[in-house]
Coordinates of C-alpha atoms in Angstrom, one line a residue:
M1 CA 108.1 68.1 109.8
E2 CA 107.5 68.2 113.5
Q3 CA 104.4 68.3 115.6
S4 CA 103.3 71.9 116.2
P5 CA 103.4 72.9 119.8
N6 CA 100.5 75.0 121.0
T7 CA 102.7 78.0 120.3
P8 CA 104.9 76.8 117.5
P9 CA 108.5 77.0 118.4
A10 CA 108.8 75.9 114.8
P11 CA 112.1 74.3 114.7
D12 CA 113.6 73.9 111.4
T13 CA 114.1 70.3 112.0
P14 CA 113.3 67.6 109.5
Q15 CA 109.8 66.4 109.3
P16 CA 108.6 63.3 110.8
Q17 CA 108.8 59.9 109.2
Q18 CA 108.6 56.5 110.5
P19 CA 109.9 53.1 110.7
L20 CA 110.1 49.6 112.3
A21 CA 109.8 45.9 112.4
P22 CA 111.7 43.1 114.1
Y23 CA 115.1 42.8 112.7
P24 CA 115.5 39.7 110.6
Q25 CA 112.1 40.2 109.1
P26 CA 111.8 43.8 107.9
V27 CA 108.2 45.2 107.8
P28 CA 107.8 46.1 104.1
A29 CA 106.1 49.2 102.9
S30 CA 103.5 49.0 100.1
P31 CA 104.5 50.7 96.8
Q32 CA 102.3 53.7 97.5
E33 CA 103.5 54.0 101.1
S34 CA 107.1 53.9 100.1
Q35 CA 106.5 57.1 98.1
R36 CA 105.9 59.1 101.3
P37 CA 108.1 59.8 104.3
T38 CA 107.9 57.6 107.3
R39 CA 106.7 59.6 110.3
I40 CA 108.1 58.9 113.7
A41 CA 106.5 60.0 117.0
A42 CA 108.9 60.0 119.9
V43 CA 108.7 60.5 123.7
G44 CA 110.6 59.4 126.8
D45 CA 109.9 59.4 130.5
I46 CA 106.2 58.7 130.4
H47 CA 106.6 57.2 134.0
V48 CA 103.3 55.2 134.0
R49 CA 101.9 54.5 137.5
E50 CA 99.4 52.0 138.8
T51 CA 96.9 54.8 139.1
D52 CA 97.2 55.8 135.4
K53 CA 94.4 53.4 134.2
G54 CA 92.6 55.2 131.3
K55 CA 95.0 58.2 131.3
W56 CA 97.0 57.1 128.2
V57 CA 94.4 55.9 125.8
D58 CA 94.1 59.3 124.0
F59 CA 97.8 59.6 123.8
F60 CA 98.2 56.3 122.0
R61 CA 95.3 57.0 119.7
A62 CA 96.7 60.4 118.7
A63 CA 100.2 58.9 118.1
S64 CA 98.6 56.2 115.9
D65 CA 96.6 58.8 113.9
Q66 CA 99.6 61.1 113.3
A67 CA 102.6 58.7 112.9
D68 CA 103.7 55.5 111.4
V69 CA 105.9 54.4 114.4
L70 CA 106.1 55.3 118.0
L71 CA 109.4 55.5 119.9
L72 CA 109.4 55.2 123.7
C73 CA 112.8 56.3 125.1
G74 CA 112.9 54.7 128.5
D75 CA 111.4 55.2 131.9
L76 CA 108.2 53.6 130.8
T77 CA 107.3 53.0 134.4
D78 CA 107.6 55.3 137.4
H79 CA 109.0 53.0 140.1
G80 CA 110.1 50.0 138.0
Y81 CA 107.3 47.7 139.1
A82 CA 106.0 45.1 136.6
R83 CA 102.4 46.0 137.8
E84 CA 103.0 49.5 136.4
A85 CA 103.9 47.9 133.1
E86 CA 100.7 45.9 133.2
V87 CA 98.8 49.2 133.3
L88 CA 100.8 50.5 130.4
A89 CA 100.2 47.3 128.4
E90 CA 96.5 47.8 128.8
E91 CA 96.7 51.4 127.7
M92 CA 98.8 50.4 124.7
R93 CA 95.9 48.4 123.3
A94 CA 94.8 51.7 121.8
C95 CA 98.0 51.9 119.8
T96 CA 97.7 50.7 116.2
I97 CA 101.2 51.4 114.9
P98 CA 104.5 49.6 115.7
V99 CA 106.1 50.7 119.0
V100 CA 109.9 50.6 119.5
C101 CA 111.2 50.9 123.1
V102 CA 114.3 51.0 125.3
L103 CA 114.2 50.7 129.1
G104 CA 115.3 53.5 131.4
N105 CA 116.9 53.7 134.8
H106 CA 113.5 53.8 136.5
D107 CA 112.5 50.6 134.8
H108 CA 115.5 48.9 136.5
D109 CA 114.9 50.3 139.9
K110 CA 113.1 47.3 141.4
N111 CA 115.1 44.7 139.4
E112 CA 111.9 43.8 137.6
Q113 CA 113.1 44.9 134.1
D114 CA 112.7 41.4 132.6
E115 CA 109.1 41.3 133.8
I116 CA 108.4 44.7 132.5
R117 CA 109.7 43.7 129.0
K118 CA 107.6 40.5 129.2
C119 CA 104.4 42.5 130.1
L120 CA 104.8 44.9 127.1
I121 CA 106.4 42.9 124.3
K122 CA 104.0 41.9 121.5
D123 CA 104.1 41.5 117.8
N124 CA 104.0 45.2 117.2
V125 CA 106.1 46.2 120.3
H126 CA 109.9 45.9 119.9
F127 CA 112.3 46.2 122.8
L128 CA 115.8 47.1 121.7
D129 CA 119.0 46.4 123.7
G130 CA 121.6 46.4 121.0
D131 CA 119.1 44.8 118.6
A132 CA 117.7 46.3 115.4
V133 CA 114.5 46.4 113.5
V134 CA 113.4 47.7 110.1
I135 CA 110.1 49.3 109.5
R136 CA 109.0 51.0 106.3
N137 CA 112.5 50.9 105.1
V138 CA 113.9 52.7 108.1
G139 CA 116.3 51.0 110.5
F140 CA 116.1 51.4 114.2
T141 CA 118.5 50.3 116.9
G142 CA 118.7 51.3 120.5
V143 CA 120.1 50.7 124.0
K144 CA 119.5 52.2 127.4
G145 CA 122.8 53.9 127.6
F146 CA 124.5 55.0 130.8
G147 CA 126.3 58.0 132.4
G148 CA 129.9 59.0 132.5
G149 CA 130.0 62.6 131.4
F150 CA 130.8 64.5 128.3
D151 CA 133.7 65.6 126.2
H152 CA 136.8 66.6 128.1
H153 CA 135.0 65.9 131.4
M154 CA 134.2 62.3 130.6
L155 CA 135.2 59.8 133.2
S156 CA 138.1 57.6 132.2
M157 CA 139.0 54.0 133.0
F158 CA 141.3 54.7 136.0
G159 CA 141.5 54.2 139.7
E160 CA 139.3 52.1 141.9
T161 CA 137.6 48.9 140.6
S162 CA 134.2 50.5 141.3
N163 CA 135.1 53.6 139.2
K164 CA 136.3 51.3 136.4
A165 CA 133.0 49.3 136.6
F166 CA 131.0 52.6 136.2
V167 CA 133.0 53.5 133.1
Q168 CA 132.8 50.0 131.7
E169 CA 129.0 50.1 131.8
A170 CA 128.9 53.0 129.4
V171 CA 131.6 51.3 127.2
D172 CA 129.4 48.2 127.0
E173 CA 126.3 50.2 126.1
A174 CA 128.2 52.0 123.3
L175 CA 129.5 48.7 122.0
K176 CA 126.0 47.3 121.9
L177 CA 124.8 50.4 120.0
E178 CA 127.6 50.1 117.5
A179 CA 126.8 46.4 117.0
G180 CA 123.1 47.2 116.2
L181 CA 124.0 49.9 113.8
S182 CA 126.6 47.7 112.0
R183 CA 124.1 44.9 111.7
L184 CA 121.6 47.3 110.0
D185 CA 124.3 48.4 107.6
S186 CA 125.5 44.9 106.7
E187 CA 122.0 43.5 106.2
N188 CA 120.4 46.7 104.7
P189 CA 123.1 48.7 102.9
D190 CA 122.3 52.4 102.6
I191 CA 119.3 52.2 104.9
K192 CA 118.5 55.3 106.9
K193 CA 119.2 54.7 110.6
I194 CA 117.5 56.0 113.7
A195 CA 119.0 55.5 117.2
L196 CA 117.0 55.2 120.4
L197 CA 118.5 55.8 123.9
H198 CA 117.4 56.7 127.4
Y199 CA 120.7 58.5 128.4
S200 CA 122.0 61.4 126.3
P201 CA 124.9 61.0 123.9
I202 CA 125.8 64.7 124.0
R203 CA 126.0 67.5 126.5
A204 CA 123.9 70.0 124.5
T205 CA 120.6 68.3 125.2
V206 CA 121.1 68.0 129.0
E207 CA 121.9 71.8 129.2
G208 CA 119.4 73.2 131.7
E209 CA 120.0 70.5 134.2
P210 CA 122.4 71.3 137.1
E211 CA 125.9 70.9 135.8
A212 CA 126.8 68.8 138.8
I213 CA 124.6 65.9 137.6
H214 CA 125.6 66.0 133.9
P215 CA 127.8 62.9 134.4
F216 CA 124.7 60.9 135.5
L217 CA 122.6 62.0 132.5
G218 CA 124.6 60.6 129.6
C219 CA 128.0 60.0 128.1
S220 CA 129.9 61.1 125.0
R221 CA 130.9 57.4 124.4
L222 CA 127.4 56.9 123.1
A223 CA 127.9 59.6 120.4
E224 CA 130.9 57.8 118.8
P225 CA 128.8 55.0 117.2
L226 CA 126.3 57.6 115.9
N227 CA 129.1 59.5 114.2
R228 CA 130.8 56.5 112.8
Q229 CA 127.7 54.8 111.5
N230 CA 126.1 57.9 109.9
V231 CA 122.9 57.8 111.9
L232 CA 120.2 60.2 110.7
A233 CA 118.9 61.1 114.1
C234 CA 118.9 60.0 117.7
F235 CA 116.2 60.3 120.3
H236 CA 116.6 60.1 124.1
G237 CA 115.0 61.1 127.4
H238 CA 116.2 61.1 131.0
A239 CA 117.1 64.9 131.3
H240 CA 113.7 66.3 132.2
I241 CA 114.8 69.9 132.2
G242 CA 117.4 69.6 129.4
T243 CA 117.2 71.0 125.9
L244 CA 115.1 69.7 123.1
E245 CA 117.5 69.7 120.2
G246 CA 121.3 69.3 119.6
A247 CA 123.8 67.6 117.4
T248 CA 126.9 65.5 117.7
S249 CA 130.3 66.7 116.6
H250 CA 129.6 65.1 113.1
G251 CA 126.2 66.8 112.8
V252 CA 123.9 63.9 113.8
K253 CA 120.7 65.4 115.0
V254 CA 119.9 64.5 118.7
F255 CA 116.5 65.2 120.3
N256 CA 115.8 65.0 124.0
V257 CA 112.1 64.0 123.9
A258 CA 111.6 63.6 127.7
K259 CA 107.9 64.2 128.2
P260 CA 108.4 67.3 130.6
I261 CA 110.4 69.0 127.8
L262 CA 107.7 68.5 125.2
Q263 CA 105.0 69.7 127.6
K264 CA 107.1 72.8 128.4
A265 CA 107.5 73.5 124.7
G266 CA 103.7 73.4 124.3
F267 CA 103.2 70.3 122.3
A268 CA 99.5 69.5 122.4
M269 CA 100.3 65.8 122.8
P270 CA 103.5 64.8 124.4
F271 CA 105.3 63.3 121.4
F272 CA 107.7 64.8 118.9
L273 CA 107.2 64.1 115.2
F274 CA 110.0 63.5 112.7
D275 CA 109.9 62.6 109.1
V276 CA 112.5 60.3 107.5

């Protein structure tokens, strides 16, 4: 079940559920809680600024009231400054559910990504970069991802060293994603798996953006681990005027939850709900 937008576009997507806890020590669900689905709230590209003090408290309270876990799909800060993350950390004090995050390209812009992580990470805030965490019997793994293009137009490892380095970045991100998913499977057989990215793994959810920039919005290499590891659903951001929902070639559901897309769709609060 998904959150109803103001004017329900009423997708026929699965209903929210939720998840998460740091990997080696899964967060257990009580017997009663295990009987109900886990509800996930997901959003990307919140782009918090230094001037945003007090603007996100209602958002975090609403997510806590409506979901069991909150996913933040990168671009947590607007300009990549640690002082923006400090503002976000203060706003997140209103959040009472586990939060799972990946960083986005904006968070890397000032080379302060380590400080951003340090500002935000807490007992109930999990940053994923090839890591995994289990919450309420749902497994989560994530990476930032990278560009490279889609399907038959995907860049190949050929030519100049700089071009090969660009391609290698996407390869490395896909390998980290695969490692996180494999770890979930090996330590928690048959667990339902959710993937969290900033860049898109499929072309369908960047449709709407100018075609010329598609190679910079994601890469099909990121879809390969999702297909191989039977992921239930993947959430990403980055493509602000892309498309909300798509699927990989193997039918893995993919949701572009960039905040501008959710707002355009009429969601009362800019998060998407999904039940596992």
